[in-house]
Amino acid sequence: MNRPWRGFETGKPAESDLLIMGVPFDGAVSSFRGAAEAPARLRKLSAMTPPVSEEGIDLRGLVIHDRGDLQVDPEGSSYFDTVREEALELIKKGKFTLFFGGDHSITIPLAGAFAEHYYPEPVGMIHIDSHCDLMERYEGVQWSHACPQRRFLEQENAAAENLALVGIRNLEVEEMEFLQEHPSITMITSRQFYHRPRTDIVEQVIKAMKGVEAVYLSLDIDVLDPAYAPGTGVPEAGGLTTREVIEFVREMILSLPVKAMDLVEVAPPLDHSDITSWSAVKIIYETFAALVSSE
Ligand SMILES: [Mn+2]
């Protein structure tokens, strides 16, 4: 296990406000690897970050239990079973749970555990990513990092009308057709994010989560423009700014029952001056501040 999340008190799970687990797996990527190194890198940078939000919210009162990293099993399918079991144990504690990837395939077992815990109550998904990740298979693999939202929709208590895709600017033909067949999926493209007032977008996503018991927020760092996040496997030009993502995530935390979140596809070996990892740490700290503010 890497050293625990720093800069905060750590507590036992029962008395913690927030739970963290790292899933350092990048065996399902279609391009360059490196996301497995993210949990250790983010923890290291967090040790250099003061426990105060950018607006002066004191984060020291936030009691965090860092479960550490799950050891990776080279046998992918049984590893996902382990991820799902371990995630379920954390989610059961009823606290806000934050997972660090790893590549985006880890959302498959994580969101699976999330849906299982809340079953039969409906669960919602906010997927913030330049890609839809709605492929049935990618390069023949159902567990690819291009498939997590397709797998999510297979959960019995998940529905297309409670799935919101935000920041999209890269579509496979199959995904375009799937979206045409499922018009109840909310999609906010990067262009819409650029042109429309943010309050409208926030309102639209809140509406999509109407009636759900719990919301899972999945954040792929490649939603950011490569200027803000060059260190990722599939950088996609024309993206969001770090500021936009911080503000959007904050609005989601303040407005919706977001109970779990993952942050995936940060790839330290592909990064420059830790720009991408620092962007991730900034988003995490401002998410913590939103959690403190929402109490
Ligand atoms: Mn992506």
Tab-separated table of C-alpha atoms and ligand atoms in Angstrom:
chain	number	residue	atom	x	y	z
A	1	MET	CA	0.000	0.000	0.000
A	2	ASN	CA	1.147	3.517	-0.747
A	3	ARG	CA	1.234	5.981	2.056
A	4	PRO	CA	-2.225	7.308	2.860
A	5	TRP	CA	-3.749	10.508	1.616
A	6	ARG	CA	-1.868	13.302	3.323
A	7	GLY	CA	-2.672	16.715	4.642
A	8	PHE	CA	-5.733	15.569	6.560
A	9	GLU	CA	-6.490	13.622	9.674
A	10	THR	CA	-7.154	10.001	8.920
A	11	GLY	CA	-9.801	8.073	10.736
A	12	LYS	CA	-11.364	4.667	11.007
A	13	PRO	CA	-13.946	4.006	8.256
A	14	ALA	CA	-16.889	4.118	10.661
A	15	GLU	CA	-16.094	7.628	11.826
A	16	SER	CA	-14.765	9.021	8.547
A	17	ASP	CA	-16.501	11.645	6.449
A	18	LEU	CA	-14.937	10.396	3.262
A	19	LEU	CA	-13.392	7.175	1.965
A	20	ILE	CA	-10.675	6.817	-0.660
A	21	MET	CA	-9.416	3.817	-2.610
A	22	GLY	CA	-6.897	3.596	-5.445
A	23	VAL	CA	-7.341	1.151	-8.311
A	24	PRO	CA	-3.997	1.244	-10.134
A	25	PHE	CA	-5.045	-0.743	-13.193
A	26	ASP	CA	-4.324	0.339	-16.773
A	27	GLY	CA	-4.542	-2.980	-18.565
A	28	ALA	CA	-7.670	-2.076	-20.546
A	29	VAL	CA	-6.485	0.990	-22.426
A	30	SER	CA	-6.548	1.200	-26.207
A	31	SER	CA	-3.490	3.436	-26.432
A	32	PHE	CA	-0.727	4.378	-24.031
A	33	ARG	CA	-0.516	3.042	-20.489
A	34	GLY	CA	0.541	4.923	-17.386
A	35	ALA	CA	-2.693	5.529	-15.464
A	36	ALA	CA	-1.701	2.831	-12.968
A	37	GLU	CA	0.795	5.299	-11.518
A	38	ALA	CA	-1.822	7.960	-10.787
A	39	PRO	CA	-2.942	7.036	-7.237
A	40	ALA	CA	0.626	7.162	-5.910
A	41	ARG	CA	1.346	10.400	-7.760
A	42	LEU	CA	-1.825	12.123	-6.518
A	43	ARG	CA	-1.102	11.098	-2.937
A	44	LYS	CA	2.446	12.415	-3.250
A	45	LEU	CA	1.290	15.805	-4.567
A	46	SER	CA	-1.448	16.008	-1.940
A	47	ALA	CA	1.275	15.879	0.717
A	48	MET	CA	2.546	19.199	-0.718
A	49	THR	CA	-0.898	20.826	-0.748
A	50	PRO	CA	-2.193	22.757	2.271
A	51	PRO	CA	-5.574	21.584	3.628
A	52	VAL	CA	-7.329	24.824	2.701
A	53	SER	CA	-9.597	25.394	-0.297
A	54	GLU	CA	-8.933	28.215	-2.742
A	55	GLU	CA	-11.558	30.312	-0.966
A	56	GLY	CA	-10.228	29.620	2.501
A	57	ILE	CA	-12.406	26.729	3.621
A	58	ASP	CA	-10.553	24.794	6.321
A	59	LEU	CA	-10.443	21.149	5.241
A	60	ARG	CA	-8.726	19.815	8.344
A	61	GLY	CA	-12.009	18.793	9.905
A	62	LEU	CA	-12.694	16.407	7.041
A	63	VAL	CA	-11.869	12.953	8.375
A	64	ILE	CA	-10.599	10.795	5.535
A	65	HIS	CA	-9.973	7.091	5.531
A	66	ASP	CA	-7.660	6.081	2.712
A	67	ARG	CA	-8.069	2.363	2.107
A	68	GLY	CA	-4.910	2.487	-0.056
A	69	ASP	CA	-4.498	0.794	-3.411
A	70	LEU	CA	-5.995	-2.507	-4.408
A	71	GLN	CA	-3.231	-4.812	-5.525
A	72	VAL	CA	-3.504	-5.464	-9.244
A	73	ASP	CA	-4.168	-8.993	-10.411
A	74	PRO	CA	-2.818	-9.576	-13.943
A	75	GLU	CA	-5.869	-11.766	-14.578
A	76	GLY	CA	-8.218	-8.931	-15.604
A	77	SER	CA	-11.626	-10.561	-15.119
A	78	SER	CA	-11.030	-11.851	-11.589
A	79	TYR	CA	-9.415	-8.532	-10.709
A	80	PHE	CA	-12.635	-6.739	-11.608
A	81	ASP	CA	-14.514	-9.093	-9.260
A	82	THR	CA	-12.125	-8.099	-6.476
A	83	VAL	CA	-12.519	-4.384	-7.293
A	84	ARG	CA	-16.289	-4.766	-7.175
A	85	GLU	CA	-16.243	-6.587	-3.819
A	86	GLU	CA	-13.848	-4.110	-2.209
A	87	ALA	CA	-15.757	-1.129	-3.597
A	88	LEU	CA	-19.026	-2.533	-2.263
A	89	GLU	CA	-17.500	-2.830	1.216
A	90	LEU	CA	-16.621	0.877	1.122
A	91	ILE	CA	-19.881	2.079	-0.451
A	92	LYS	CA	-21.862	0.151	2.186
A	93	LYS	CA	-20.492	2.481	4.837
A	94	GLY	CA	-22.700	5.199	3.418
A	95	LYS	CA	-19.982	7.880	3.154
A	96	PHE	CA	-18.836	9.809	0.116
A	97	THR	CA	-16.397	7.468	-1.612
A	98	LEU	CA	-13.661	8.611	-3.983
A	99	PHE	CA	-11.834	6.202	-6.272
A	100	PHE	CA	-8.607	6.926	-8.137
A	101	GLY	CA	-7.839	5.121	-11.384
A	102	GLY	CA	-6.413	3.605	-13.245
A	103	ASP	CA	-7.951	3.646	-16.669
A	104	HIS	CA	-11.670	4.149	-17.238
A	105	SER	CA	-12.421	0.411	-17.328
A	106	ILE	CA	-12.368	0.422	-13.514
A	107	THR	CA	-15.669	2.313	-13.556
A	108	ILE	CA	-17.275	-0.957	-14.715
A	109	PRO	CA	-16.819	-2.791	-11.379
A	110	LEU	CA	-17.039	0.426	-9.314
A	111	ALA	CA	-20.354	1.583	-10.761
A	112	GLY	CA	-21.541	-2.040	-10.679
A	113	ALA	CA	-20.941	-2.136	-6.924
A	114	PHE	CA	-22.638	1.252	-6.584
A	115	ALA	CA	-25.778	0.092	-8.406
A	116	GLU	CA	-25.802	-3.138	-6.394
A	117	HIS	CA	-25.659	-1.286	-3.097
A	118	TYR	CA	-28.608	0.973	-3.900
A	119	TYR	CA	-30.702	-1.682	-5.697
A	120	PRO	CA	-33.655	-1.567	-6.251
A	121	GLU	CA	-33.598	2.221	-5.913
A	122	PRO	CA	-32.650	3.952	-9.182
A	123	VAL	CA	-29.119	5.315	-9.498
A	124	GLY	CA	-27.841	8.098	-11.741
A	125	MET	CA	-24.559	8.583	-13.573
A	126	ILE	CA	-22.795	11.803	-14.536
A	127	HIS	CA	-20.013	10.928	-16.967
A	128	ILE	CA	-17.614	13.812	-17.548
A	129	ASP	CA	-15.352	12.818	-20.408
A	130	SER	CA	-14.379	13.764	-23.957
A	131	HIS	CA	-15.591	10.275	-24.978
A	132	CYS	CA	-18.994	8.625	-24.475
A	133	ASP	CA	-17.579	5.231	-23.433
A	134	LEU	CA	-20.739	3.603	-24.785
A	135	MET	CA	-19.170	0.880	-26.906
A	136	GLU	CA	-20.567	-2.643	-26.669
A	137	ARG	CA	-17.005	-3.867	-27.222
A	138	TYR	CA	-13.773	-2.208	-28.153
A	139	GLU	CA	-11.134	-4.209	-30.010
A	140	GLY	CA	-13.224	-7.246	-29.081
A	141	VAL	CA	-13.148	-6.524	-25.339
A	142	GLN	CA	-16.263	-5.852	-23.269
A	143	TRP	CA	-14.150	-4.590	-20.370
A	144	SER	CA	-12.358	-1.922	-22.390
A	145	HIS	CA	-12.078	1.630	-21.111
A	146	ALA	CA	-14.365	2.518	-24.057
A	147	CYS	CA	-17.278	0.527	-22.545
A	148	PRO	CA	-18.013	1.621	-18.937
A	149	GLN	CA	-21.261	3.504	-19.603
A	150	ARG	CA	-22.619	0.705	-21.797
A	151	ARG	CA	-21.960	-1.686	-18.886
A	152	PHE	CA	-23.554	0.779	-16.461
A	153	LEU	CA	-26.766	0.833	-18.492
A	154	GLU	CA	-26.952	-2.953	-18.096
A	155	GLN	CA	-27.511	-2.557	-14.350
A	156	GLU	CA	-31.157	-3.189	-13.509
A	157	ASN	CA	-31.580	0.038	-11.574
A	158	ALA	CA	-29.790	2.205	-14.165
A	159	ALA	CA	-31.673	3.896	-16.997
A	160	ALA	CA	-30.769	5.917	-20.069
A	161	GLU	CA	-32.788	8.894	-18.788
A	162	ASN	CA	-30.555	9.032	-15.683
A	163	LEU	CA	-27.292	9.054	-17.621
A	164	ALA	CA	-25.675	12.416	-18.409
A	165	LEU	CA	-22.605	12.674	-20.626
A	166	VAL	CA	-20.748	15.964	-20.253
A	167	GLY	CA	-17.867	17.356	-22.319
A	168	ILE	CA	-18.219	14.956	-25.253
A	169	ARG	CA	-16.230	15.704	-28.422
A	170	ASN	CA	-15.260	12.317	-29.804
A	171	LEU	CA	-17.835	9.768	-31.000
A	172	GLU	CA	-17.451	6.363	-32.549
A	173	VAL	CA	-20.026	5.616	-35.275
A	174	GLU	CA	-21.524	2.888	-33.044
A	175	GLU	CA	-21.892	5.379	-30.194
A	176	MET	CA	-23.560	7.947	-32.446
A	177	GLU	CA	-26.097	5.273	-33.485
A	178	PHE	CA	-26.601	4.126	-29.881
A	179	LEU	CA	-27.336	7.719	-28.856
A	180	GLN	CA	-29.842	8.065	-31.703
A	181	GLU	CA	-31.584	4.899	-30.444
A	182	HIS	CA	-31.538	6.189	-26.844
A	183	PRO	CA	-32.585	9.852	-27.076
A	184	SER	CA	-33.303	9.998	-23.337
A	185	ILE	CA	-29.562	10.026	-22.596
A	186	THR	CA	-28.521	13.581	-21.756
A	187	MET	CA	-25.531	14.669	-23.776
A	188	ILE	CA	-23.733	17.981	-23.354
A	189	THR	CA	-21.001	18.283	-25.951
A	190	SER	CA	-17.882	20.365	-25.408
A	191	ARG	CA	-19.249	22.853	-27.925
A	192	GLN	CA	-22.478	23.227	-25.963
A	193	PHE	CA	-20.450	23.588	-22.784
A	194	TYR	CA	-18.562	26.421	-24.472
A	195	HIS	CA	-21.600	28.248	-25.856
A	196	ARG	CA	-24.437	27.677	-23.401
A	197	PRO	CA	-24.771	29.391	-20.017
A	198	ARG	CA	-23.426	27.082	-17.318
A	199	THR	CA	-26.563	27.531	-15.204
A	200	ASP	CA	-28.638	26.005	-18.051
A	201	ILE	CA	-26.330	23.038	-18.321
A	202	VAL	CA	-26.331	22.486	-14.561
A	203	GLU	CA	-30.129	22.622	-14.551
A	204	GLN	CA	-30.374	20.135	-17.405
A	205	VAL	CA	-28.139	17.610	-15.637
A	206	ILE	CA	-29.981	18.065	-12.324
A	207	LYS	CA	-33.228	17.346	-14.185
A	208	ALA	CA	-31.734	14.148	-15.634
A	209	MET	CA	-31.049	12.929	-12.084
A	210	LYS	CA	-34.633	13.494	-10.968
A	211	GLY	CA	-35.959	10.687	-8.785
A	212	VAL	CA	-32.660	8.874	-8.346
A	213	GLU	CA	-31.568	7.774	-4.896
A	214	ALA	CA	-27.847	8.231	-5.455
A	215	VAL	CA	-25.586	9.667	-8.138
A	216	TYR	CA	-22.192	8.373	-9.265
A	217	LEU	CA	-19.881	10.937	-10.851
A	218	SER	CA	-17.208	9.581	-13.166
A	219	LEU	CA	-14.539	12.069	-14.178
A	220	ASP	CA	-12.137	11.223	-16.986
A	221	ILE	CA	-9.328	13.776	-16.890
A	222	ASP	CA	-9.333	13.840	-20.716
A	223	VAL	CA	-12.464	15.986	-20.580
A	224	LEU	CA	-9.962	18.784	-19.944
A	225	ASP	CA	-8.313	20.334	-22.934
A	226	PRO	CA	-4.835	18.823	-23.406
A	227	ALA	CA	-3.486	22.272	-22.469
A	228	TYR	CA	-4.647	21.520	-18.906
A	229	ALA	CA	-4.170	17.775	-18.958
A	230	PRO	CA	-1.574	16.578	-21.457
A	231	GLY	CA	-0.738	13.496	-19.381
A	232	THR	CA	-3.477	11.112	-20.417
A	233	GLY	CA	-3.719	8.192	-22.800
A	234	VAL	CA	-6.080	9.729	-25.364
A	235	PRO	CA	-5.784	13.541	-25.327
A	236	GLU	CA	-8.569	15.204	-27.282
A	237	ALA	CA	-8.283	18.838	-28.399
A	238	GLY	CA	-11.030	21.400	-27.910
A	239	GLY	CA	-11.827	20.587	-24.305
A	240	LEU	CA	-12.926	22.183	-21.055
A	241	THR	CA	-10.787	24.317	-18.782
A	242	THR	CA	-9.853	23.200	-15.281
A	243	ARG	CA	-11.912	26.108	-13.957
A	244	GLU	CA	-15.014	24.925	-15.813
A	245	VAL	CA	-14.652	21.396	-14.466
A	246	ILE	CA	-14.091	22.605	-10.882
A	247	GLU	CA	-17.211	24.777	-11.062
A	248	PHE	CA	-19.335	22.086	-12.695
A	249	VAL	CA	-18.337	19.347	-10.235
A	250	ARG	CA	-18.954	21.752	-7.360
A	251	GLU	CA	-22.485	22.473	-8.612
A	252	MET	CA	-23.183	18.744	-8.867
A	253	ILE	CA	-21.964	18.071	-5.310
A	254	LEU	CA	-24.005	20.974	-3.915
A	255	SER	CA	-27.181	20.124	-5.853
A	256	LEU	CA	-27.395	16.337	-6.072
A	257	PRO	CA	-26.995	13.234	-3.862
A	258	VAL	CA	-23.552	12.441	-5.299
A	259	LYS	CA	-22.348	9.513	-3.159
A	260	ALA	CA	-19.368	8.278	-5.126
A	261	MET	CA	-16.886	9.628	-7.613
A	262	ASP	CA	-13.988	8.332	-9.599
A	263	LEU	CA	-11.153	10.212	-11.227
A	264	VAL	CA	-9.526	8.231	-14.009
A	265	GLU	CA	-7.001	8.324	-16.853
A	266	VAL	CA	-4.389	10.569	-15.244
A	267	ALA	CA	-1.163	9.082	-16.643
A	268	PRO	CA	1.927	10.470	-14.843
A	269	PRO	CA	4.476	8.903	-17.258
A	270	LEU	CA	2.848	10.847	-20.142
A	271	ASP	CA	2.685	14.114	-18.192
A	272	HIS	CA	4.776	17.295	-18.244
A	273	SER	CA	5.707	19.047	-14.991
A	274	ASP	CA	2.846	17.098	-13.360
A	275	ILE	CA	0.358	19.505	-15.007
A	276	THR	CA	-2.289	16.796	-15.280
A	277	SER	CA	-1.754	15.400	-11.784
A	278	TRP	CA	-1.846	18.915	-10.328
A	279	SER	CA	-5.090	19.610	-12.211
A	280	ALA	CA	-6.522	16.439	-10.685
A	281	VAL	CA	-5.383	17.391	-7.180
A	282	LYS	CA	-6.939	20.851	-7.588
A	283	ILE	CA	-10.262	19.357	-8.677
A	284	ILE	CA	-10.140	16.916	-5.734
A	285	TYR	CA	-9.445	19.628	-3.155
A	286	GLU	CA	-12.245	21.833	-4.464
A	287	THR	CA	-14.516	18.771	-4.412
A	288	PHE	CA	-13.595	18.322	-0.748
A	289	ALA	CA	-14.469	21.983	-0.168
A	290	ALA	CA	-17.850	21.478	-1.864
A	291	LEU	CA	-18.499	18.459	0.377
A	292	VAL	CA	-17.696	20.533	3.464
A	293	SER	CA	-19.951	23.367	2.174
A	294	SER	CA	-22.834	20.986	1.427
A	295	GLU	CA	-22.992	19.641	4.999
B	1	MN	MN	-12.087	9.606	-22.166
